[in-house]
Coordinates of N, CA and C and ligand atoms in Angstrom, one line a residue:
M1 N -0.1 14.2 21.6 CA -0.1 14.6 20.2 C -1.3 14.2 19.5
K2 N -1.7 15.0 18.5 CA -2.9 14.6 17.7 C -2.6 13.4 16.9
K3 N -3.7 12.6 16.7 CA -3.5 11.3 16.0 C -3.8 11.7 14.5
L4 N -2.7 11.5 13.7 CA -2.9 11.7 12.3 C -2.8 10.3 11.6
V5 N -3.8 10.0 10.9 CA -3.8 8.7 10.2 C -3.7 8.9 8.7
V6 N -2.8 8.2 8.0 CA -2.6 8.3 6.6 C -3.1 7.0 6.0
L7 N -4.0 7.2 4.9 CA -4.4 6.0 4.1 C -3.7 6.2 2.8
S8 N -2.7 5.3 2.5 CA -1.9 5.5 1.3 C -2.1 4.4 0.3
G9 N -1.9 4.7 -1.0 CA -2.0 3.7 -2.1 C -0.8 3.9 -3.0
A10 N -0.9 3.2 -4.2 CA 0.2 3.1 -5.1 C 0.8 4.4 -5.5
G11 N -0.1 5.5 -5.6 CA 0.4 6.8 -6.0 C 1.5 7.3 -5.0
M12 N 1.5 6.9 -3.8 CA 2.4 7.3 -2.8 C 3.8 6.9 -3.2
S13 N 4.0 5.8 -3.9 CA 5.3 5.3 -4.3 C 5.6 5.6 -5.8
A14 N 4.7 6.3 -6.5 CA 4.9 6.6 -7.9 C 6.2 7.4 -8.1
E15 N 6.4 8.4 -7.3 CA 7.6 9.2 -7.4 C 8.9 8.5 -7.0
S16 N 8.8 7.3 -6.6 CA 9.9 6.4 -6.3 C 10.2 5.5 -7.5
G17 N 9.3 5.7 -8.6 CA 9.5 4.9 -9.8 C 8.7 3.6 -9.8
L18 N 7.8 3.4 -8.8 CA 7.0 2.2 -8.9 C 5.6 2.5 -9.5
R19 N 5.2 1.6 -10.4 CA 4.0 1.8 -11.2 C 2.8 1.7 -10.4
T20 N 1.8 2.5 -10.7 CA 0.5 2.3 -10.0 C -0.3 1.2 -10.8
F21 N -1.5 1.0 -10.5 CA -2.2 -0.2 -11.0 C -3.2 0.2 -12.2
R22 N -4.0 1.3 -11.9 CA -5.1 1.6 -12.8 C -4.9 2.8 -13.7
E23 N -3.8 3.5 -13.6 CA -3.5 4.6 -14.5 C -3.1 4.2 -15.9
M24 N -3.0 5.1 -16.8 CA -2.4 4.8 -18.1 C -1.0 4.2 -17.8
G25 N -0.7 3.1 -18.5 CA 0.6 2.5 -18.2 C 0.7 1.8 -16.9
G26 N -0.4 1.6 -16.2 CA -0.4 1.0 -14.9 C -0.3 -0.6 -15.1
L27 N 0.1 -1.2 -14.0 CA 0.3 -2.7 -14.0 C -0.9 -3.5 -14.6
W28 N -2.1 -3.1 -14.2 CA -3.2 -3.9 -14.6 C -3.6 -3.7 -16.1
E29 N -2.8 -2.8 -16.8 CA -3.0 -2.6 -18.2 C -2.1 -3.7 -18.9
E30 N -1.0 -4.1 -18.2 CA -0.1 -5.0 -18.8 C -0.3 -6.5 -18.4
Y31 N -0.8 -6.6 -17.1 CA -1.0 -8.0 -16.6 C -2.5 -8.2 -16.3
D32 N -2.9 -9.5 -16.5 CA -4.2 -9.9 -16.2 C -4.3 -10.1 -14.7
V33 N -5.1 -9.3 -14.0 CA -5.1 -9.4 -12.5 C -5.6 -10.7 -12.0
Q34 N -6.5 -11.4 -12.8 CA -6.9 -12.7 -12.4 C -5.8 -13.8 -12.5
E35 N -4.9 -13.5 -13.4 CA -3.8 -14.5 -13.7 C -2.7 -14.3 -12.6
V36 N -2.4 -13.1 -12.2 CA -1.2 -12.9 -11.3 C -1.5 -12.5 -9.9
A37 N -2.8 -12.2 -9.6 CA -3.2 -11.7 -8.3 C -4.5 -12.3 -7.8
S38 N -4.7 -13.6 -8.0 CA -5.9 -14.2 -7.5 C -5.5 -15.7 -7.1
P39 N -6.3 -16.3 -6.2 CA -6.0 -17.7 -5.9 C -6.2 -18.6 -7.1
G40 N -7.1 -18.3 -7.9 CA -7.3 -19.1 -9.2 C -6.1 -19.0 -10.1
G41 N -5.5 -17.8 -10.2 CA -4.3 -17.7 -11.0 C -3.1 -18.5 -10.4
W42 N -3.0 -18.5 -9.1 CA -2.0 -19.3 -8.4 C -2.1 -20.7 -8.7
E43 N -3.4 -21.2 -8.6 CA -3.6 -22.7 -8.9 C -3.3 -23.0 -10.3
K44 N -3.6 -22.0 -11.2 CA -3.4 -22.3 -12.7 C -1.9 -22.3 -13.1
D45 N -1.2 -21.3 -12.6 CA 0.2 -21.1 -13.0 C 1.1 -20.4 -12.0
R46 N 1.6 -21.3 -11.0 CA 2.3 -20.7 -9.9 C 3.6 -20.0 -10.4
E47 N 4.2 -20.5 -11.4 CA 5.5 -19.9 -11.8 C 5.2 -18.5 -12.4
L48 N 4.1 -18.3 -13.1 CA 3.8 -17.0 -13.7 C 3.6 -16.0 -12.5
V49 N 2.9 -16.4 -11.5 CA 2.6 -15.5 -10.3 C 3.9 -15.2 -9.6
L50 N 4.7 -16.2 -9.4 CA 6.0 -16.0 -8.6 C 6.9 -15.0 -9.5
R51 N 6.9 -15.2 -10.8 CA 7.7 -14.4 -11.6 C 7.3 -12.9 -11.6
F52 N 5.9 -12.7 -11.6 CA 5.4 -11.4 -11.5 C 5.8 -10.6 -10.2
Y53 N 5.7 -11.3 -9.1 CA 6.1 -10.7 -7.8 C 7.6 -10.6 -7.7
N54 N 8.4 -11.5 -8.3 CA 9.9 -11.5 -8.3 C 10.3 -10.2 -9.0
E55 N 9.7 -9.9 -10.1 CA 10.1 -8.7 -10.9 C 9.8 -7.4 -10.1
R56 N 8.6 -7.4 -9.4 CA 8.2 -6.2 -8.6 C 9.2 -6.1 -7.4
R57 N 9.6 -7.2 -6.9 CA 10.5 -7.2 -5.7 C 11.9 -6.7 -6.1
K58 N 12.3 -7.2 -7.3 CA 13.6 -6.8 -7.8 C 13.6 -5.2 -7.9
Q59 N 12.5 -4.7 -8.5 CA 12.5 -3.3 -8.7 C 12.4 -2.5 -7.4
L60 N 11.7 -3.1 -6.4 CA 11.6 -2.5 -5.1 C 12.9 -2.3 -4.5
L61 N 13.7 -3.4 -4.6 CA 15.1 -3.3 -4.0 C 16.0 -2.3 -4.6
E62 N 15.6 -1.9 -5.8 CA 16.4 -0.9 -6.6 C 15.9 0.5 -6.4
T63 N 14.8 0.7 -5.6 CA 14.3 2.0 -5.4 C 14.3 2.5 -4.0
H64 N 14.0 3.8 -3.8 CA 14.1 4.4 -2.5 C 12.9 5.2 -2.1
P65 N 12.7 5.5 -0.8 CA 11.5 6.3 -0.4 C 11.7 7.7 -1.1
N66 N 10.5 8.3 -1.4 CA 10.6 9.6 -2.0 C 10.3 10.7 -0.9
R67 N 10.2 11.9 -1.4 CA 10.1 13.1 -0.5 C 8.8 12.9 0.4
G68 N 7.8 12.4 -0.2 CA 6.5 12.3 0.5 C 6.6 11.3 1.6
H69 N 7.2 10.1 1.4 CA 7.5 9.2 2.4 C 8.2 9.8 3.6
I70 N 9.3 10.5 3.2 CA 10.2 11.0 4.2 C 9.5 12.1 5.0
A71 N 8.8 13.0 4.4 CA 8.0 14.0 5.1 C 7.0 13.5 6.1
L72 N 6.4 12.4 5.7 CA 5.4 11.7 6.6 C 6.1 11.2 7.8
A73 N 7.3 10.6 7.6 CA 8.1 10.1 8.8 C 8.5 11.2 9.7
E74 N 8.9 12.3 9.1 CA 9.3 13.5 9.9 C 8.1 14.1 10.7
L75 N 6.9 13.9 10.2 CA 5.7 14.5 10.9 C 5.5 13.9 12.3
E76 N 6.2 12.7 12.5 CA 6.1 12.1 13.8 C 6.6 12.9 14.9
K77 N 7.4 14.0 14.6 CA 7.8 14.9 15.6 C 6.7 15.7 16.2
D78 N 5.7 15.9 15.4 CA 4.6 16.8 15.9 C 3.2 16.1 16.0
Y79 N 3.1 14.9 15.4 CA 1.9 14.1 15.5 C 2.1 12.6 15.8
D80 N 1.1 12.0 16.3 CA 1.1 10.6 16.5 C 0.6 10.0 15.2
V81 N 1.6 9.6 14.3 CA 1.2 9.3 12.9 C 1.1 7.7 12.8
S82 N 0.0 7.3 12.2 CA -0.2 5.9 11.8 C -0.4 5.8 10.3
I83 N 0.4 5.0 9.7 CA 0.2 4.8 8.2 C -0.6 3.5 8.0
V84 N -1.7 3.6 7.3 CA -2.5 2.5 6.9 C -2.3 2.4 5.4
T85 N -1.5 1.4 4.9 CA -1.2 1.4 3.5 C -1.7 0.2 2.7
Q86 N -2.2 0.5 1.5 CA -2.5 -0.6 0.6 C -1.3 -1.2 -0.1
N87 N -0.2 -0.5 0.0 CA 1.0 -0.8 -0.7 C 1.7 -2.0 -0.1
V88 N 2.3 -2.8 -0.9 CA 3.1 -4.0 -0.4 C 4.6 -3.7 -0.3
D89 N 4.9 -2.5 -0.8 CA 6.3 -2.1 -0.7 C 6.7 -1.6 0.8
D90 N 8.0 -1.5 1.1 CA 8.4 -1.2 2.4 C 9.0 0.2 2.5
L91 N 8.5 1.1 1.6 CA 9.1 2.4 1.5 C 8.7 3.3 2.7
H92 N 7.5 3.2 3.2 CA 7.2 3.9 4.4 C 8.2 3.6 5.6
E93 N 8.4 2.3 5.8 CA 9.3 1.9 6.8 C 10.7 2.3 6.6
R94 N 11.1 2.2 5.3 CA 12.5 2.6 5.0 C 12.7 4.2 5.1
A95 N 11.6 4.9 5.0 CA 11.6 6.4 5.2 C 11.7 6.7 6.7
G96 N 11.4 5.7 7.6 CA 11.5 6.0 9.0 C 10.1 6.0 9.7
S97 N 9.0 5.7 9.0 CA 7.7 5.7 9.7 C 7.7 4.5 10.7
S98 N 7.3 4.8 11.9 CA 7.4 3.8 12.9 C 6.1 3.0 13.1
K99 N 5.0 3.5 12.6 CA 3.7 2.7 12.7 C 3.1 2.5 11.3
V100 N 3.3 1.4 10.7 CA 2.8 1.1 9.3 C 2.0 -0.2 9.4
L101 N 0.8 -0.1 9.0 CA -0.1 -1.2 8.9 C -0.4 -1.6 7.4
H102 N 0.0 -2.8 7.0 CA -0.1 -3.2 5.6 C -1.4 -3.9 5.4
L103 N -2.4 -3.3 4.7 CA -3.7 -4.0 4.4 C -3.5 -5.2 3.4
H104 N -2.7 -5.0 2.4 CA -2.6 -6.0 1.3 C -1.3 -6.8 1.3
G105 N -0.7 -6.8 2.5 CA 0.5 -7.7 2.6 C 1.8 -7.0 2.4
E106 N 2.9 -7.8 2.3 CA 4.2 -7.2 2.2 C 5.0 -8.0 1.2
L107 N 5.5 -7.3 0.1 CA 6.2 -8.0 -1.0 C 7.5 -8.7 -0.6
R108 N 8.1 -8.1 0.4 CA 9.4 -8.7 0.8 C 9.3 -9.9 1.8
K109 N 8.0 -10.4 1.9 CA 7.8 -11.6 2.8 C 7.1 -12.6 2.0
S110 N 7.3 -13.9 2.5 CA 6.5 -15.0 1.9 C 5.6 -15.6 2.9
Q111 N 4.7 -16.4 2.5 CA 3.7 -17.0 3.4 C 3.5 -18.5 3.0
S112 N 3.3 -19.3 4.0 CA 3.1 -20.7 3.7 C 1.8 -21.0 3.1
T113 N 1.7 -21.9 2.1 CA 0.4 -22.2 1.5 C -0.4 -23.2 2.3
A114 N 0.3 -23.7 3.4 CA -0.4 -24.7 4.3 C -0.9 -24.0 5.5
D115 N -0.2 -22.9 5.9 CA -0.5 -22.2 7.2 C -0.2 -20.7 7.0
S116 N -1.2 -19.9 6.8 CA -1.0 -18.5 6.5 C -0.3 -17.7 7.6
S117 N -0.3 -18.3 8.8 CA 0.3 -17.6 9.9 C 1.9 -17.8 9.9
L118 N 2.3 -18.7 9.0 CA 3.8 -18.8 8.8 C 4.3 -17.9 7.8
V119 N 4.9 -16.8 8.2 CA 5.4 -15.7 7.3 C 6.9 -15.5 7.5
Y120 N 7.6 -15.4 6.4 CA 9.1 -15.3 6.4 C 9.6 -14.1 5.6
D121 N 10.7 -13.6 6.0 CA 11.4 -12.6 5.2 C 12.0 -13.3 4.0
I122 N 11.9 -12.6 2.9 CA 12.6 -13.1 1.6 C 13.9 -12.5 1.5
D123 N 15.0 -13.3 1.4 CA 16.3 -12.8 1.2 C 16.5 -12.5 -0.2
G124 N 16.8 -11.2 -0.5 CA 16.9 -10.8 -1.9 C 15.6 -10.6 -2.6
W125 N 15.5 -10.9 -4.0 CA 14.3 -10.6 -4.7 C 13.6 -11.9 -5.2
E126 N 14.2 -13.0 -5.1 CA 13.6 -14.2 -5.7 C 12.9 -15.1 -4.7
L127 N 11.7 -15.5 -5.1 CA 10.9 -16.6 -4.4 C 10.5 -17.5 -5.5
N128 N 11.0 -18.7 -5.5 CA 10.7 -19.6 -6.6 C 10.0 -20.9 -6.2
L129 N 9.5 -21.7 -7.2 CA 9.0 -23.0 -6.9 C 10.0 -23.8 -6.2
G130 N 9.5 -24.6 -5.2 CA 10.4 -25.4 -4.4 C 10.8 -24.8 -3.1
A131 N 10.5 -23.5 -3.0 CA 10.8 -22.8 -1.7 C 9.7 -23.2 -0.7
L132 N 10.1 -23.9 0.4 CA 9.1 -24.5 1.2 C 9.1 -23.9 2.6
C133 N 8.0 -24.0 3.3 CA 7.9 -23.5 4.7 C 8.3 -24.7 5.6
E134 N 8.3 -24.4 6.9 CA 8.8 -25.5 7.9 C 7.8 -26.7 7.9
K135 N 6.7 -26.5 7.3 CA 5.8 -27.7 7.2 C 5.9 -28.4 5.9
G136 N 6.9 -27.9 5.1 CA 7.1 -28.6 3.8 C 6.2 -28.2 2.7
A137 N 5.5 -27.0 2.9 CA 4.5 -26.6 1.8 C 5.2 -25.4 1.0
Q138 N 4.8 -25.3 -0.2 CA 5.3 -24.3 -1.1 C 5.0 -22.9 -0.5
L139 N 6.0 -22.0 -0.6 CA 5.8 -20.6 -0.2 C 5.2 -19.8 -1.3
R140 N 4.3 -18.8 -0.9 CA 3.7 -17.9 -1.9 C 4.1 -16.5 -1.4
P141 N 3.9 -15.5 -2.3 CA 4.1 -14.1 -1.9 C 3.1 -13.7 -0.7
N142 N 3.6 -13.0 0.3 CA 2.7 -12.6 1.4 C 1.9 -11.4 1.0
V143 N 1.1 -11.6 0.0 CA 0.3 -10.5 -0.6 C -1.2 -10.9 -0.6
V144 N -2.1 -10.0 -0.3 CA -3.5 -10.3 -0.3 C -4.0 -10.3 -1.7
W145 N -4.5 -11.4 -2.2 CA -5.0 -11.4 -3.6 C -6.5 -11.1 -3.7
F146 N -6.9 -10.7 -4.9 CA -8.3 -10.4 -5.1 C -9.2 -11.6 -4.7
G147 N -10.2 -11.3 -4.0 CA -11.1 -12.4 -3.5 C -10.7 -13.0 -2.1
E148 N -9.5 -12.5 -1.6 CA -9.1 -13.0 -0.3 C -9.4 -12.0 0.8
A149 N -9.5 -12.5 2.0 CA -9.8 -11.6 3.1 C -8.7 -10.6 3.4
V150 N -9.0 -9.5 4.0 CA -8.0 -8.5 4.4 C -7.9 -8.5 6.0
P151 N -7.0 -9.3 6.5 CA -7.0 -9.5 8.0 C -6.9 -8.3 8.8
A152 N -6.2 -7.2 8.3 CA -5.8 -6.1 9.1 C -6.9 -5.0 9.0
I153 N -8.1 -5.3 8.3 CA -9.0 -4.2 8.1 C -9.7 -3.7 9.4
E154 N -9.9 -4.6 10.4 CA -10.5 -4.1 11.6 C -9.6 -3.2 12.4
E155 N -8.3 -3.6 12.5 CA -7.3 -2.8 13.2 C -7.3 -1.4 12.5
A156 N -7.4 -1.4 11.2 CA -7.3 -0.1 10.4 C -8.5 0.7 10.7
A157 N -9.7 0.1 10.8 CA -10.9 0.9 11.1 C -10.9 1.5 12.5
V158 N -10.3 0.8 13.4 CA -10.1 1.4 14.8 C -9.2 2.6 14.7
L159 N -8.1 2.5 14.0 CA -7.2 3.7 13.8 C -7.9 4.9 13.2
V160 N -8.7 4.6 12.1 CA -9.4 5.7 11.4 C -10.4 6.3 12.3
A161 N -11.2 5.5 13.1 CA -12.2 6.0 13.9 C -11.7 6.9 15.1
A162 N -10.4 6.6 15.4 CA -9.8 7.4 16.5 C -9.0 8.6 16.0
A163 N -8.9 8.8 14.7 CA -8.1 9.8 14.1 C -8.6 11.2 14.5
D164 N -7.6 12.2 14.6 CA -8.0 13.6 14.7 C -7.9 14.2 13.4
L165 N -7.2 13.5 12.5 CA -6.9 14.0 11.1 C -6.7 12.8 10.2
L166 N -7.4 12.8 9.0 CA -7.2 11.7 8.1 C -6.6 12.3 6.8
V167 N -5.6 11.7 6.3 CA -4.9 12.1 5.0 C -4.9 10.9 4.1
I168 N -5.5 11.1 2.9 CA -5.6 10.0 1.9 C -4.6 10.4 0.8
I169 N -3.7 9.5 0.5 CA -2.6 9.9 -0.5 C -2.5 8.8 -1.5
G170 N -2.7 9.1 -2.8 CA -2.3 8.3 -3.9 C -3.1 7.0 -4.0
T171 N -4.4 7.0 -3.8 CA -5.2 5.8 -4.0 C -6.4 6.2 -4.8
S172 N -6.8 5.4 -5.7 CA -8.0 5.7 -6.5 C -9.3 5.4 -5.8
M173 N -9.1 4.8 -4.5 CA -10.3 4.5 -3.7 C -11.3 3.6 -4.5
N174 N -10.7 2.7 -5.2 CA -11.6 1.7 -6.0 C -11.7 0.4 -5.3
V175 N -10.8 0.1 -4.4 CA -10.7 -1.3 -3.9 C -11.2 -1.4 -2.5
Y176 N -12.1 -2.3 -2.3 CA -12.7 -2.5 -0.9 C -12.2 -3.8 -0.3
P177 N -12.1 -3.8 1.0 CA -12.7 -2.9 2.0 C -11.8 -1.6 2.3
A178 N -10.6 -1.5 1.7 CA -9.8 -0.4 2.1 C -10.5 1.0 1.8
A179 N -11.1 1.1 0.6 CA -11.8 2.4 0.3 C -12.9 2.7 1.3
G180 N -13.5 1.7 1.9 CA -14.6 1.9 2.9 C -14.1 2.5 4.2
L181 N -12.8 2.6 4.4 CA -12.3 3.1 5.7 C -12.7 4.6 5.9
I182 N -13.0 5.3 4.8 CA -13.4 6.7 4.9 C -14.7 6.8 5.7
N183 N -15.5 5.7 5.8 CA -16.7 5.8 6.5 C -16.6 5.7 8.0
Y184 N -15.3 5.4 8.4 CA -15.1 5.3 9.9 C -14.6 6.5 10.5
V185 N -14.3 7.6 9.7 CA -13.8 8.8 10.3 C -14.9 9.6 10.9
S186 N -14.7 10.2 12.1 CA -15.7 11.0 12.7 C -16.1 12.2 11.9
P187 N -17.4 12.6 11.9 CA -17.8 13.7 11.0 C -17.1 15.0 11.2
S188 N -16.6 15.3 12.4 CA -15.9 16.6 12.6 C -14.4 16.6 12.3
V189 N -13.9 15.4 11.9 CA -12.5 15.3 11.6 C -12.1 15.7 10.2
P190 N -11.1 16.6 10.1 CA -10.7 17.1 8.7 C -10.1 15.9 7.9
V191 N -10.5 15.8 6.7 CA -10.0 14.8 5.8 C -9.3 15.5 4.6
Y192 N -8.1 15.2 4.3 CA -7.3 15.7 3.2 C -7.1 14.6 2.2
L193 N -7.2 15.0 0.9 CA -6.9 14.0 -0.2 C -5.8 14.6 -1.1
I194 N -4.7 13.9 -1.1 CA -3.6 14.3 -2.0 C -3.5 13.4 -3.2
D195 N -3.7 14.0 -4.4 CA -3.7 13.2 -5.6 C -3.6 14.2 -6.8
P196 N -2.8 13.9 -7.7 CA -2.7 14.8 -8.9 C -3.9 14.7 -9.8
N197 N -4.6 13.6 -9.7 CA -5.8 13.4 -10.5 C -7.1 13.3 -9.8
E198 N -8.2 13.4 -10.5 CA -9.5 13.4 -9.9 C -9.7 12.0 -9.3
V199 N -10.2 12.0 -8.0 CA -10.6 10.7 -7.4 C -12.0 10.8 -7.0
S200 N -12.8 9.8 -7.5 CA -14.3 9.9 -7.1 C -14.5 9.3 -5.8
M201 N -15.0 10.1 -4.9 CA -15.3 9.6 -3.5 C -16.8 9.7 -3.3
A202 N -17.5 8.8 -3.8 CA -19.0 8.9 -3.8 C -19.4 9.1 -2.4
G203 N -20.3 10.1 -2.2 CA -20.9 10.3 -0.9 C -20.0 11.0 0.2
S204 N -18.8 11.2 -0.2 CA -17.9 11.9 0.8 C -17.9 13.4 0.5
T205 N -18.3 14.2 1.5 CA -18.2 15.7 1.3 C -17.2 16.3 2.2
G206 N -16.9 17.5 2.0 CA -16.0 18.3 2.8 C -14.6 17.8 2.9
I207 N -14.2 17.0 1.8 CA -12.8 16.6 1.8 C -12.0 17.7 1.2
R208 N -10.9 18.0 1.8 CA -10.0 19.1 1.3 C -9.0 18.5 0.4
V209 N -9.1 18.8 -0.9 CA -8.3 18.2 -1.9 C -7.0 19.0 -2.2
I210 N -5.9 18.3 -2.2 CA -4.6 18.9 -2.6 C -4.2 18.2 -3.9
R211 N -4.5 18.9 -5.0 CA -4.3 18.3 -6.3 C -2.8 18.3 -6.8
K212 N -2.0 17.5 -6.0 CA -0.6 17.5 -6.3 C -0.1 16.1 -6.1
G213 N 1.1 15.8 -6.6 CA 1.8 14.5 -6.3 C 2.1 14.4 -4.8
A214 N 2.5 13.2 -4.4 CA 2.7 13.0 -3.0 C 3.8 13.9 -2.4
G215 N 4.9 14.1 -3.1 CA 6.0 14.9 -2.5 C 5.6 16.3 -2.2
E216 N 5.1 17.0 -3.3 CA 4.7 18.4 -3.1 C 3.4 18.5 -2.2
G217 N 2.6 17.5 -2.4 CA 1.3 17.5 -1.7 C 1.5 17.4 -0.2
V218 N 2.4 16.5 0.3 CA 2.6 16.4 1.7 C 3.3 17.7 2.3
D219 N 4.2 18.3 1.5 CA 4.7 19.6 1.9 C 3.7 20.6 2.1
E220 N 2.7 20.7 1.1 CA 1.6 21.7 1.2 C 0.7 21.4 2.4
L221 N 0.5 20.1 2.7 CA -0.3 19.7 3.8 C 0.4 20.2 5.1
I222 N 1.7 20.0 5.2 CA 2.4 20.4 6.4 C 2.3 21.9 6.6
N223 N 2.4 22.7 5.5 CA 2.3 24.1 5.6 C 0.9 24.5 6.1
I224 N -0.1 23.8 5.6 CA -1.5 24.1 6.0 C -1.6 23.8 7.5
L225 N -1.1 22.7 7.9 CA -1.2 22.3 9.3 C -0.5 23.2 10.3
K226 N 0.7 23.7 9.8 CA 1.4 24.7 10.5 C 0.6 26.0 10.7
G227 N -0.1 26.3 9.6 CA -0.9 27.6 9.6 C -2.2 27.5 10.5
E228 N -2.6 26.2 10.8 CA -3.8 26.1 11.6 C -3.7 26.3 13.0
Ligands
LIG1 N1 1.3 11.2 -6.1 C1 0.1 10.9 -5.5 N2 -0.8 10.2 -6.1 C2 -0.5 9.7 -7.4 C3 0.7 10.0 -8.0 C4 1.7 10.8 -7.3 N3 2.8 11.1 -7.8 N4 0.7 9.5 -9.3 C5 -0.5 8.9 -9.4 N5 -1.3 9.0 -8.3 C6 -2.6 8.5 -8.0 C7 -3.5 8.3 -9.2 O1 -4.1 9.5 -9.6 C8 -4.5 7.3 -8.6 O2 -5.6 8.0 -8.0 O3 -2.5 7.3 -7.3 C9 -3.7 6.6 -7.5 C10 -3.3 5.1 -7.9 O4 -4.5 4.4 -7.9 P1 -4.5 2.8 -8.2 O5 -3.5 2.5 -9.3 O6 -5.9 2.3 -8.4 O7 -3.8 2.2 -6.9 P2 -4.4 1.9 -5.5 O8 -5.6 2.8 -5.2 O9 -3.4 1.9 -4.5 O10 -5.0 0.4 -5.7 C11 -5.6 -0.3 -4.6 O11 -5.7 -2.3 -5.9 O12 -4.5 -3.4 -7.4 C12 -4.9 -3.5 -6.1 O13 -3.9 -4.5 -4.3 C13 -3.7 -3.5 -5.2 O14 -3.3 -2.2 -3.2 C14 -3.8 -2.1 -4.5 C15 -5.2 -1.8 -4.6

């Protein structure tokens, strides 16, 4: 089966009711990214950071995969689908996608502040001060913060380099190294971009744009692929 690689971002989950980051009304309009999503913010006020992610986790548990997530999972019948996502939600997995690589971590997991290899599932939506790892260190959200390394980027680059088809869904392509993955696709490989809004992809030509939301956009992509 052909290798179809999806690079998804916050817009993929917008139709499930989760806010994106940089749009009007986006999370970074309401929260200071340095306060809630950086090592410095964690050192300054751990409770503020934990509360921010607890609220997002609570909302995540109240929402469901949307039509776009589900259609991508169903595509596994005809394609070898790998999802490379910037999202920390688990909606791709809940929709049934079997191969999901999280670049920026997972909201429903915690990580030891003494040993980042110690990662635990969070029961429910709350992770609070005093929650400790087996080494007795405070647990933090298992999310990659600004200024931190992205451990899964090499694995993602290998997937993109081997792709027969690349589909970019719901990301403003502003954040690196994730946005740089476009540079690993082979020149002859078709690249689709699904987004209802303009996305600047400096230097990238020949991208087939589907100017729709994730749900309708993936349906349109599937029709195009069927026609090919
Ligand atoms: N369907 C598809 N795309 C949508 C939809 C929708 N229904 N609604 C909005 N979008 C698009 C927007 O037009 C925008 O291009 O989703 C994109 C969201 O962009 P951002 O908010 O910048 O989110 P993302 O690109 O995922 O951010 C990358 O930045 O804040 C950090 O770590 C965080 O993983 C995140 C990273």
